[in-house]
Amino acid sequence: MTKLDLIFLSRFLVNILSLAVLCYGCYFRISKNAVVAGSFILFGVGVFIITFLLHGVDMSMEFAFGLFAVFTMLRYRTESISIKEMTYLFLVTAIALLTSVGQMSLIELSILNGIICLIAFLIDSSVFVKRYEVQSVCYERIENITPQNQATLIDDLKQRTGLNVVAVDIEHIDFLRDVAQLKVSYLAEKQTKAA
């Protein structure tokens, strides 16, 4: 029978600290969405408690991954979330499962969870590549959306928005109203000053 002893408390502490670093040190730092970051932590705590307590009922890692499969199926029943948030949800679940039923020591779990958080931090930072922001724009100068006027289009968007526009993709053209829906990629203000 599973007991709420020192092993549970120590693994729970490793889990909650790892989730806090992942959700607030990596995800929240970029997205600034406190609601989702808090929800990720609660989700990770729930997965940890369920799998830790039910693991003692003669269940194994297969059960843990089955539980993960059930949670991921919920994604198709709820409002759609971005790929980035889905990835963080997967990482939260992975950390909770590894910490609750993994056969490693606490030090090994802490190191593994730290590596996961470090990789997430590096991928979400501008260490390797510049971070581009994306904005959807309704554009009425339809003559500028042709391929030969690409430079004119980018210059016009730079002037009108004040953003350092680097690329433009056409999402939709409405010939009845003579407007186009554009996806504008630009360098964030902090990176423009650093460059």
mmCIF file of N, CA, C and O in Angstrom, residues 29-126:
data_model
loop_
_atom_site.group_PDB
_atom_site.id
_atom_site.type_symbol
_atom_site.label_atom_id
_atom_site.label_comp_id
_atom_site.label_asym_id
_atom_site.label_seq_id
_atom_site.Cartn_x
_atom_site.Cartn_y
_atom_site.Cartn_z
ATOM 1 N N ARG A 29 7.826 33.359 -18.739
ATOM 2 C CA ARG A 29 8.823 34.376 -19.081
ATOM 3 C C ARG A 29 8.593 34.908 -20.494
ATOM 4 O O ARG A 29 8.773 36.092 -20.754
ATOM 5 N N ILE A 30 8.150 34.051 -21.405
ATOM 6 C CA ILE A 30 7.927 34.452 -22.793
ATOM 7 C C ILE A 30 6.465 34.826 -23.043
ATOM 8 O O ILE A 30 6.157 35.846 -23.623
ATOM 9 N N SER A 31 5.523 33.997 -22.566
ATOM 10 C CA SER A 31 4.116 34.193 -22.931
ATOM 11 C C SER A 31 3.385 35.181 -22.042
ATOM 12 O O SER A 31 2.381 35.744 -22.447
ATOM 13 N N LYS A 32 3.841 35.356 -20.795
ATOM 14 C CA LYS A 32 3.186 36.244 -19.814
ATOM 15 C C LYS A 32 1.736 35.846 -19.548
ATOM 16 O O LYS A 32 0.916 36.674 -19.202
ATOM 17 N N ASN A 33 1.413 34.573 -19.709
ATOM 18 C CA ASN A 33 0.060 34.079 -19.474
ATOM 19 C C ASN A 33 0.040 33.322 -18.144
ATOM 20 O O ASN A 33 0.297 32.118 -18.088
ATOM 21 N N ALA A 34 -0.278 34.048 -17.070
ATOM 22 C CA ALA A 34 -0.237 33.467 -15.727
ATOM 23 C C ALA A 34 -1.308 32.401 -15.531
ATOM 24 O O ALA A 34 -1.094 31.433 -14.789
ATOM 25 N N VAL A 35 -2.446 32.546 -16.195
ATOM 26 C CA VAL A 35 -3.531 31.570 -16.047
ATOM 27 C C VAL A 35 -3.092 30.207 -16.566
ATOM 28 O O VAL A 35 -3.277 29.180 -15.901
ATOM 29 N N VAL A 36 -2.491 30.176 -17.746
ATOM 30 C CA VAL A 36 -2.051 28.912 -18.327
ATOM 31 C C VAL A 36 -0.889 28.332 -17.522
ATOM 32 O O VAL A 36 -0.850 27.127 -17.256
ATOM 33 N N ALA A 37 0.055 29.178 -17.094
ATOM 34 C CA ALA A 37 1.193 28.694 -16.302
ATOM 35 C C ALA A 37 0.707 28.056 -15.000
ATOM 36 O O ALA A 37 1.164 26.967 -14.620
ATOM 37 N N GLY A 38 -0.228 28.706 -14.333
ATOM 38 C CA GLY A 38 -0.790 28.136 -13.105
ATOM 39 C C GLY A 38 -1.553 26.849 -13.365
ATOM 40 O O GLY A 38 -1.477 25.900 -12.575
ATOM 41 N N SER A 39 -2.265 26.806 -14.476
ATOM 42 C CA SER A 39 -3.008 25.590 -14.831
ATOM 43 C C SER A 39 -2.066 24.429 -15.115
ATOM 44 O O SER A 39 -2.339 23.287 -14.756
ATOM 45 N N PHE A 40 -0.930 24.714 -15.764
ATOM 46 C CA PHE A 40 0.064 23.675 -16.014
ATOM 47 C C PHE A 40 0.565 23.075 -14.701
ATOM 48 O O PHE A 40 0.711 21.859 -14.579
ATOM 49 N N ILE A 41 0.835 23.934 -13.722
ATOM 50 C CA ILE A 41 1.331 23.434 -12.435
ATOM 51 C C ILE A 41 0.270 22.578 -11.752
ATOM 52 O O ILE A 41 0.566 21.487 -11.253
ATOM 53 N N LEU A 42 -0.965 23.051 -11.736
ATOM 54 C CA LEU A 42 -2.045 22.252 -11.129
ATOM 55 C C LEU A 42 -2.219 20.922 -11.851
ATOM 56 O O LEU A 42 -2.427 19.882 -11.216
ATOM 57 N N PHE A 43 -2.128 20.938 -13.164
ATOM 58 C CA PHE A 43 -2.234 19.712 -13.950
ATOM 59 C C PHE A 43 -1.117 18.745 -13.575
ATOM 60 O O PHE A 43 -1.338 17.551 -13.364
ATOM 61 N N GLY A 44 0.118 19.261 -13.490
ATOM 62 C CA GLY A 44 1.256 18.431 -13.119
ATOM 63 C C GLY A 44 1.140 17.861 -11.720
ATOM 64 O O GLY A 44 1.494 16.703 -11.474
ATOM 65 N N VAL A 45 0.629 18.656 -10.792
ATOM 66 C CA VAL A 45 0.424 18.169 -9.418
ATOM 67 C C VAL A 45 -0.620 17.058 -9.407
ATOM 68 O O VAL A 45 -0.443 16.024 -8.755
ATOM 69 N N GLY A 46 -1.693 17.254 -10.151
ATOM 70 C CA GLY A 46 -2.738 16.225 -10.222
ATOM 71 C C GLY A 46 -2.229 14.923 -10.808
ATOM 72 O O GLY A 46 -2.494 13.839 -10.278
ATOM 73 N N VAL A 47 -1.487 15.003 -11.911
ATOM 74 C CA VAL A 47 -0.932 13.801 -12.534
ATOM 75 C C VAL A 47 0.025 13.108 -11.571
ATOM 76 O O VAL A 47 0.005 11.881 -11.419
ATOM 77 N N PHE A 48 0.869 13.895 -10.878
ATOM 78 C CA PHE A 48 1.815 13.316 -9.922
ATOM 79 C C PHE A 48 1.086 12.553 -8.823
ATOM 80 O O PHE A 48 1.420 11.403 -8.522
ATOM 81 N N ILE A 49 0.095 13.179 -8.210
ATOM 82 C CA ILE A 49 -0.612 12.548 -7.081
ATOM 83 C C ILE A 49 -1.329 11.286 -7.532
ATOM 84 O O ILE A 49 -1.236 10.237 -6.880
ATOM 85 N N ILE A 50 -2.031 11.363 -8.653
ATOM 86 C CA ILE A 50 -2.772 10.191 -9.134
ATOM 87 C C ILE A 50 -1.823 9.035 -9.435
ATOM 88 O O ILE A 50 -2.039 7.911 -8.984
ATOM 89 N N THR A 51 -0.770 9.310 -10.178
ATOM 90 C CA THR A 51 0.123 8.213 -10.565
ATOM 91 C C THR A 51 0.940 7.698 -9.391
ATOM 92 O O THR A 51 1.197 6.498 -9.304
ATOM 93 N N PHE A 52 1.326 8.579 -8.459
ATOM 94 C CA PHE A 52 2.089 8.107 -7.303
ATOM 95 C C PHE A 52 1.226 7.201 -6.426
ATOM 96 O O PHE A 52 1.658 6.122 -6.020
ATOM 97 N N LEU A 53 -0.001 7.629 -6.166
ATOM 98 C CA LEU A 53 -0.862 6.848 -5.283
ATOM 99 C C LEU A 53 -1.344 5.565 -5.946
ATOM 100 O O LEU A 53 -1.429 4.520 -5.309
ATOM 101 N N LEU A 54 -1.660 5.615 -7.224
ATOM 102 C CA LEU A 54 -2.139 4.414 -7.908
ATOM 103 C C LEU A 54 -1.007 3.488 -8.325
ATOM 104 O O LEU A 54 -1.242 2.324 -8.632
ATOM 105 N N HIS A 55 0.217 4.005 -8.329
ATOM 106 C CA HIS A 55 1.361 3.161 -8.661
ATOM 107 C C HIS A 55 1.528 2.058 -7.619
ATOM 108 O O HIS A 55 1.955 0.952 -7.942
ATOM 109 N N GLY A 56 1.156 2.342 -6.400
ATOM 110 C CA GLY A 56 1.269 1.343 -5.345
ATOM 111 C C GLY A 56 0.227 0.247 -5.449
ATOM 112 O O GLY A 56 0.310 -0.760 -4.753
ATOM 113 N N VAL A 57 -0.744 0.410 -6.309
ATOM 114 C CA VAL A 57 -1.784 -0.601 -6.488
ATOM 115 C C VAL A 57 -1.378 -1.543 -7.602
ATOM 116 O O VAL A 57 -2.165 -1.887 -8.465
ATOM 117 N N ASP A 58 -0.144 -1.928 -7.596
ATOM 118 C CA ASP A 58 0.394 -2.894 -8.555
ATOM 119 C C ASP A 58 0.220 -2.425 -9.997
ATOM 120 O O ASP A 58 -0.185 -3.194 -10.861
ATOM 121 N N MET A 59 0.484 -1.157 -10.236
ATOM 122 C CA MET A 59 0.434 -0.620 -11.590
ATOM 123 C C MET A 59 1.827 -0.145 -11.954
ATOM 124 O O MET A 59 2.660 0.069 -11.104
ATOM 125 N N SER A 60 2.045 0.027 -13.232
ATOM 126 C CA SER A 60 3.399 0.337 -13.668
ATOM 127 C C SER A 60 3.420 1.538 -14.590
ATOM 128 O O SER A 60 2.456 2.277 -14.707
ATOM 129 N N MET A 61 4.547 1.703 -15.275
ATOM 130 C CA MET A 61 4.723 2.817 -16.189
ATOM 131 C C MET A 61 3.701 2.776 -17.316
ATOM 132 O O MET A 61 3.307 3.821 -17.822
ATOM 133 N N GLU A 62 3.249 1.589 -17.704
ATOM 134 C CA GLU A 62 2.228 1.491 -18.753
ATOM 135 C C GLU A 62 0.962 2.217 -18.335
ATOM 136 O O GLU A 62 0.313 2.885 -19.137
ATOM 137 N N PHE A 63 0.624 2.099 -17.047
ATOM 138 C CA PHE A 63 -0.544 2.814 -16.538
ATOM 139 C C PHE A 63 -0.333 4.319 -16.649
ATOM 140 O O PHE A 63 -1.235 5.063 -17.039
ATOM 141 N N ALA A 64 0.870 4.763 -16.308
ATOM 142 C CA ALA A 64 1.166 6.192 -16.349
ATOM 143 C C ALA A 64 1.015 6.736 -17.764
ATOM 144 O O ALA A 64 0.423 7.799 -17.976
ATOM 145 N N PHE A 65 1.528 6.007 -18.745
ATOM 146 C CA PHE A 65 1.394 6.471 -20.124
ATOM 147 C C PHE A 65 -0.046 6.349 -20.625
ATOM 148 O O PHE A 65 -0.480 7.129 -21.456
ATOM 149 N N GLY A 66 -0.777 5.371 -20.124
ATOM 150 C CA GLY A 66 -2.198 5.287 -20.456
ATOM 151 C C GLY A 66 -2.958 6.491 -19.928
ATOM 152 O O GLY A 66 -3.826 7.052 -20.607
ATOM 153 N N LEU A 67 -2.603 6.915 -18.713
ATOM 154 C CA LEU A 67 -3.215 8.102 -18.133
ATOM 155 C C LEU A 67 -2.868 9.331 -18.966
ATOM 156 O O LEU A 67 -3.730 10.176 -19.242
ATOM 157 N N PHE A 68 -1.612 9.406 -19.408
ATOM 158 C CA PHE A 68 -1.203 10.518 -20.257
ATOM 159 C C PHE A 68 -2.015 10.523 -21.553
ATOM 160 O O PHE A 68 -2.441 11.572 -22.032
ATOM 161 N N ALA A 69 -2.255 9.345 -22.118
ATOM 162 C CA ALA A 69 -3.034 9.258 -23.358
ATOM 163 C C ALA A 69 -4.452 9.772 -23.154
ATOM 164 O O ALA A 69 -5.003 10.468 -24.002
ATOM 165 N N VAL A 70 -5.036 9.471 -21.997
ATOM 166 C CA VAL A 70 -6.388 9.971 -21.708
ATOM 167 C C VAL A 70 -6.374 11.486 -21.636
ATOM 168 O O VAL A 70 -7.243 12.165 -22.196
ATOM 169 N N PHE A 71 -5.366 12.053 -20.970
ATOM 170 C CA PHE A 71 -5.292 13.507 -20.843
ATOM 171 C C PHE A 71 -5.067 14.182 -22.186
ATOM 172 O O PHE A 71 -5.621 15.233 -22.456
ATOM 173 N N THR A 72 -4.262 13.569 -23.044
ATOM 174 C CA THR A 72 -4.022 14.190 -24.344
ATOM 175 C C THR A 72 -5.252 14.118 -25.229
ATOM 176 O O THR A 72 -5.454 14.987 -26.072
ATOM 177 N N MET A 73 -6.082 13.091 -25.030
ATOM 178 C CA MET A 73 -7.321 13.021 -25.811
ATOM 179 C C MET A 73 -8.266 14.156 -25.430
ATOM 180 O O MET A 73 -9.080 14.584 -26.241
ATOM 181 N N LEU A 74 -8.152 14.658 -24.204
ATOM 182 C CA LEU A 74 -8.991 15.782 -23.789
ATOM 183 C C LEU A 74 -8.728 17.017 -24.642
ATOM 184 O O LEU A 74 -9.590 17.862 -24.785
ATOM 185 N N ARG A 75 -7.552 17.105 -25.212
ATOM 186 C CA ARG A 75 -7.195 18.252 -26.034
ATOM 187 C C ARG A 75 -8.142 18.394 -27.217
ATOM 188 O O ARG A 75 -8.458 19.483 -27.649
ATOM 189 N N TYR A 76 -8.654 17.292 -27.732
ATOM 190 C CA TYR A 76 -9.560 17.336 -28.869
ATOM 191 C C TYR A 76 -10.990 17.663 -28.469
ATOM 192 O O TYR A 76 -11.816 17.935 -29.318
ATOM 193 N N ARG A 77 -11.263 17.638 -27.167
ATOM 194 C CA ARG A 77 -12.605 17.946 -26.683
ATOM 195 C C ARG A 77 -12.723 19.362 -26.155
ATOM 196 O O ARG A 77 -13.801 19.808 -25.819
ATOM 197 N N THR A 78 -11.616 20.069 -26.021
ATOM 198 C CA THR A 78 -11.629 21.410 -25.459
ATOM 199 C C THR A 78 -11.236 22.408 -26.535
ATOM 200 O O THR A 78 -10.918 22.040 -27.657
ATOM 201 N N GLU A 79 -11.250 23.705 -26.162
ATOM 202 C CA GLU A 79 -10.845 24.713 -27.133
ATOM 203 C C GLU A 79 -9.401 24.472 -27.537
ATOM 204 O O GLU A 79 -8.595 23.988 -26.760
ATOM 205 N N SER A 80 -9.088 24.815 -28.758
ATOM 206 C CA SER A 80 -7.763 24.474 -29.265
ATOM 207 C C SER A 80 -6.710 25.352 -28.607
ATOM 208 O O SER A 80 -6.930 26.522 -28.333
ATOM 209 N N ILE A 81 -5.561 24.741 -28.342
ATOM 210 C CA ILE A 81 -4.444 25.476 -27.771
ATOM 211 C C ILE A 81 -3.288 25.413 -28.754
ATOM 212 O O ILE A 81 -3.255 24.562 -29.642
ATOM 213 N N SER A 82 -2.346 26.310 -28.578
ATOM 214 C CA SER A 82 -1.234 26.389 -29.527
ATOM 215 C C SER A 82 -0.313 25.183 -29.388
ATOM 216 O O SER A 82 -0.327 24.474 -28.384
ATOM 217 N N ILE A 83 0.516 24.990 -30.395
ATOM 218 C CA ILE A 83 1.487 23.895 -30.375
ATOM 219 C C ILE A 83 2.449 24.081 -29.206
ATOM 220 O O ILE A 83 2.826 23.124 -28.538
ATOM 221 N N LYS A 84 2.822 25.326 -28.955
ATOM 222 C CA LYS A 84 3.743 25.612 -27.854
ATOM 223 C C LYS A 84 3.128 25.194 -26.520
ATOM 224 O O LYS A 84 3.779 24.553 -25.702
ATOM 225 N N GLU A 85 1.875 25.561 -26.287
ATOM 226 C CA GLU A 85 1.214 25.191 -25.034
ATOM 227 C C GLU A 85 1.016 23.686 -24.935
ATOM 228 O O GLU A 85 1.140 23.103 -23.864
ATOM 229 N N MET A 86 0.739 23.041 -26.062
ATOM 230 C CA MET A 86 0.606 21.579 -26.060
ATOM 231 C C MET A 86 1.945 20.921 -25.721
ATOM 232 O O MET A 86 1.988 19.926 -24.993
ATOM 233 N N THR A 87 3.033 21.497 -26.210
ATOM 234 C CA THR A 87 4.362 20.970 -25.907
ATOM 235 C C THR A 87 4.677 21.119 -24.426
ATOM 236 O O THR A 87 5.178 20.194 -23.789
ATOM 237 N N TYR A 88 4.359 22.278 -23.871
ATOM 238 C CA TYR A 88 4.586 22.472 -22.437
ATOM 239 C C TYR A 88 3.705 21.539 -21.611
ATOM 240 O O TYR A 88 4.132 21.036 -20.572
ATOM 241 N N LEU A 89 2.479 21.301 -22.072
ATOM 242 C CA LEU A 89 1.612 20.352 -21.373
ATOM 243 C C LEU A 89 2.228 18.957 -21.382
ATOM 244 O O LEU A 89 2.202 18.244 -20.373
ATOM 245 N N PHE A 90 2.813 18.577 -22.501
ATOM 246 C CA PHE A 90 3.499 17.288 -22.580
ATOM 247 C C PHE A 90 4.687 17.245 -21.613
ATOM 248 O O PHE A 90 4.894 16.248 -20.915
ATOM 249 N N LEU A 91 5.486 18.321 -21.570
ATOM 250 C CA LEU A 91 6.636 18.363 -20.664
ATOM 251 C C LEU A 91 6.196 18.315 -19.197
ATOM 252 O O LEU A 91 6.827 17.645 -18.378
ATOM 253 N N VAL A 92 5.117 19.021 -18.867
ATOM 254 C CA VAL A 92 4.580 18.990 -17.500
ATOM 255 C C VAL A 92 4.173 17.564 -17.137
ATOM 256 O O VAL A 92 4.487 17.057 -16.054
ATOM 257 N N THR A 93 3.489 16.903 -18.047
ATOM 258 C CA THR A 93 3.059 15.523 -17.807
ATOM 259 C C THR A 93 4.257 14.598 -17.684
ATOM 260 O O THR A 93 4.296 13.726 -16.808
ATOM 261 N N ALA A 94 5.254 14.778 -18.543
ATOM 262 C CA ALA A 94 6.455 13.935 -18.494
ATOM 263 C C ALA A 94 7.175 14.091 -17.161
ATOM 264 O O ALA A 94 7.575 13.098 -16.532
ATOM 265 N N ILE A 95 7.345 15.329 -16.701
ATOM 266 C CA ILE A 95 8.017 15.559 -15.416
ATOM 267 C C ILE A 95 7.222 14.927 -14.282
ATOM 268 O O ILE A 95 7.787 14.257 -13.404
ATOM 269 N N ALA A 96 5.897 15.109 -14.291
ATOM 270 C CA ALA A 96 5.071 14.542 -13.222
ATOM 271 C C ALA A 96 5.131 13.016 -13.217
ATOM 272 O O ALA A 96 5.232 12.392 -12.154
ATOM 273 N N LEU A 97 5.082 12.408 -14.404
ATOM 274 C CA LEU A 97 5.139 10.939 -14.480
ATOM 275 C C LEU A 97 6.506 10.408 -14.065
ATOM 276 O O LEU A 97 6.589 9.435 -13.305
ATOM 277 N N LEU A 98 7.557 11.023 -14.563
ATOM 278 C CA LEU A 98 8.906 10.574 -14.202
ATOM 279 C C LEU A 98 9.153 10.701 -12.703
ATOM 280 O O LEU A 98 9.736 9.820 -12.081
ATOM 281 N N THR A 99 8.702 11.798 -12.131
ATOM 282 C CA THR A 99 8.937 12.025 -10.709
ATOM 283 C C THR A 99 8.097 11.092 -9.847
ATOM 284 O O THR A 99 8.544 10.647 -8.791
ATOM 285 N N SER A 100 6.902 10.765 -10.294
ATOM 286 C CA SER A 100 6.024 9.941 -9.452
ATOM 287 C C SER A 100 6.328 8.448 -9.537
ATOM 288 O O SER A 100 6.287 7.757 -8.530
ATOM 289 N N VAL A 101 6.643 7.939 -10.720
ATOM 290 C CA VAL A 101 6.838 6.490 -10.843
ATOM 291 C C VAL A 101 8.216 6.093 -11.366
ATOM 292 O O VAL A 101 8.483 4.915 -11.543
ATOM 293 N N GLY A 102 9.082 7.075 -11.588
ATOM 294 C CA GLY A 102 10.432 6.759 -12.051
ATOM 295 C C GLY A 102 11.222 6.021 -10.983
ATOM 296 O O GLY A 102 11.043 6.261 -9.789
ATOM 297 N N GLN A 103 12.101 5.147 -11.414
ATOM 298 C CA GLN A 103 12.877 4.327 -10.478
ATOM 299 C C GLN A 103 14.230 4.952 -10.153
ATOM 300 O O GLN A 103 15.104 4.287 -9.618
ATOM 301 N N MET A 104 14.406 6.225 -10.442
ATOM 302 C CA MET A 104 15.672 6.900 -10.195
ATOM 303 C C MET A 104 15.694 7.504 -8.793
ATOM 304 O O MET A 104 14.649 7.674 -8.164
ATOM 305 N N SER A 105 16.905 7.863 -8.366
ATOM 306 C CA SER A 105 17.035 8.544 -7.079
ATOM 307 C C SER A 105 16.561 9.992 -7.222
ATOM 308 O O SER A 105 16.381 10.492 -8.332
ATOM 309 N N LEU A 106 16.397 10.670 -6.087
ATOM 310 C CA LEU A 106 15.945 12.060 -6.124
ATOM 311 C C LEU A 106 16.949 12.961 -6.833
ATOM 312 O O LEU A 106 16.559 13.881 -7.551
ATOM 313 N N ILE A 107 18.216 12.688 -6.650
ATOM 314 C CA ILE A 107 19.239 13.502 -7.310
ATOM 315 C C ILE A 107 19.172 13.306 -8.819
ATOM 316 O O ILE A 107 19.217 14.276 -9.591
ATOM 317 N N GLU A 108 19.033 12.058 -9.264
ATOM 318 C CA GLU A 108 18.921 11.785 -10.701
ATOM 319 C C GLU A 108 17.655 12.409 -11.284
ATOM 320 O O GLU A 108 17.687 12.974 -12.383
ATOM 321 N N LEU A 109 16.548 12.340 -10.542
ATOM 322 C CA LEU A 109 15.301 12.973 -10.997
ATOM 323 C C LEU A 109 15.467 14.480 -11.102
ATOM 324 O O LEU A 109 15.012 15.094 -12.067
ATOM 325 N N SER A 110 16.110 15.064 -10.103
ATOM 326 C CA SER A 110 16.321 16.513 -10.119
ATOM 327 C C SER A 110 17.178 16.924 -11.307
ATOM 328 O O SER A 110 16.895 17.922 -11.974
ATOM 329 N N ILE A 111 18.229 16.154 -11.573
ATOM 330 C CA ILE A 111 19.102 16.462 -12.716
ATOM 331 C C ILE A 111 18.341 16.318 -14.030
ATOM 332 O O ILE A 111 18.414 17.189 -14.908
ATOM 333 N N LEU A 112 17.582 15.227 -14.170
ATOM 334 C CA LEU A 112 16.809 15.010 -15.396
ATOM 335 C C LEU A 112 15.774 16.118 -15.600
ATOM 336 O O LEU A 112 15.645 16.671 -16.702
ATOM 337 N N ASN A 113 15.040 16.459 -14.549
ATOM 338 C CA ASN A 113 14.052 17.538 -14.647
ATOM 339 C C ASN A 113 14.727 18.871 -14.957
ATOM 340 O O ASN A 113 14.208 19.683 -15.723
ATOM 341 N N GLY A 114 15.911 19.082 -14.363
ATOM 342 C CA GLY A 114 16.662 20.301 -14.648
ATOM 343 C C GLY A 114 17.093 20.375 -16.100
ATOM 344 O O GLY A 114 17.062 21.447 -16.716
ATOM 345 N N ILE A 115 17.495 19.234 -16.652
ATOM 346 C CA ILE A 115 17.883 19.197 -18.077
ATOM 347 C C ILE A 115 16.692 19.530 -18.963
ATOM 348 O O ILE A 115 16.805 20.292 -19.930
ATOM 349 N N ILE A 116 15.525 18.978 -18.635
ATOM 350 C CA ILE A 116 14.303 19.282 -19.411
ATOM 351 C C ILE A 116 14.013 20.778 -19.365
ATOM 352 O O ILE A 116 13.739 21.409 -20.385
ATOM 353 N N CYS A 117 14.094 21.366 -18.173
ATOM 354 C CA CYS A 117 13.828 22.803 -18.021
ATOM 355 C C CYS A 117 14.870 23.638 -18.749
ATOM 356 O O CYS A 117 14.532 24.648 -19.377
ATOM 357 N N LEU A 118 16.129 23.233 -18.688
ATOM 358 C CA LEU A 118 17.198 23.970 -19.368
ATOM 359 C C LEU A 118 16.996 23.954 -20.877
ATOM 360 O O LEU A 118 17.143 24.987 -21.543
ATOM 361 N N ILE A 119 16.633 22.805 -21.422
ATOM 362 C CA ILE A 119 16.394 22.712 -22.863
ATOM 363 C C ILE A 119 15.212 23.606 -23.262
ATOM 364 O O ILE A 119 15.278 24.332 -24.254
ATOM 365 N N ALA A 120 14.132 23.572 -22.470
ATOM 366 C CA ALA A 120 12.978 24.433 -22.759
ATOM 367 C C ALA A 120 13.379 25.907 -22.697
ATOM 368 O O ALA A 120 12.964 26.710 -23.535
ATOM 369 N N PHE A 121 14.197 26.264 -21.713
ATOM 370 C CA PHE A 121 14.650 27.650 -21.571
ATOM 371 C C PHE A 121 15.470 28.088 -22.783
ATOM 372 O O PHE A 121 15.260 29.160 -23.335
ATOM 373 N N LEU A 122 16.400 27.229 -23.206
ATOM 374 C CA LEU A 122 17.259 27.575 -24.345
ATOM 375 C C LEU A 122 16.465 27.673 -25.643
ATOM 376 O O LEU A 122 16.699 28.565 -26.456
ATOM 377 N N ILE A 123 15.538 26.742 -25.842
ATOM 378 C CA ILE A 123 14.735 26.765 -27.072
ATOM 379 C C ILE A 123 13.862 28.011 -27.125
ATOM 380 O O ILE A 123 13.692 28.625 -28.184
ATOM 381 N N ASP A 124 13.309 28.428 -25.986
ATOM 382 C CA ASP A 124 12.426 29.596 -25.955
ATOM 383 C C ASP A 124 13.163 30.922 -25.850
ATOM 384 O O ASP A 124 12.547 31.982 -25.866
ATOM 385 N N SER A 125 14.471 30.882 -25.713
ATOM 386 C CA SER A 125 15.229 32.133 -25.648
ATOM 387 C C SER A 125 15.761 32.458 -27.037
ATOM 388 O O SER A 125 15.634 31.679 -27.975
ATOM 389 N N SER A 126 16.397 33.608 -27.144
ATOM 390 C CA SER A 126 16.964 33.998 -28.445
ATOM 391 C C SER A 126 18.451 33.676 -28.504
ATOM 392 O O SER A 126 19.200 34.332 -29.207
#
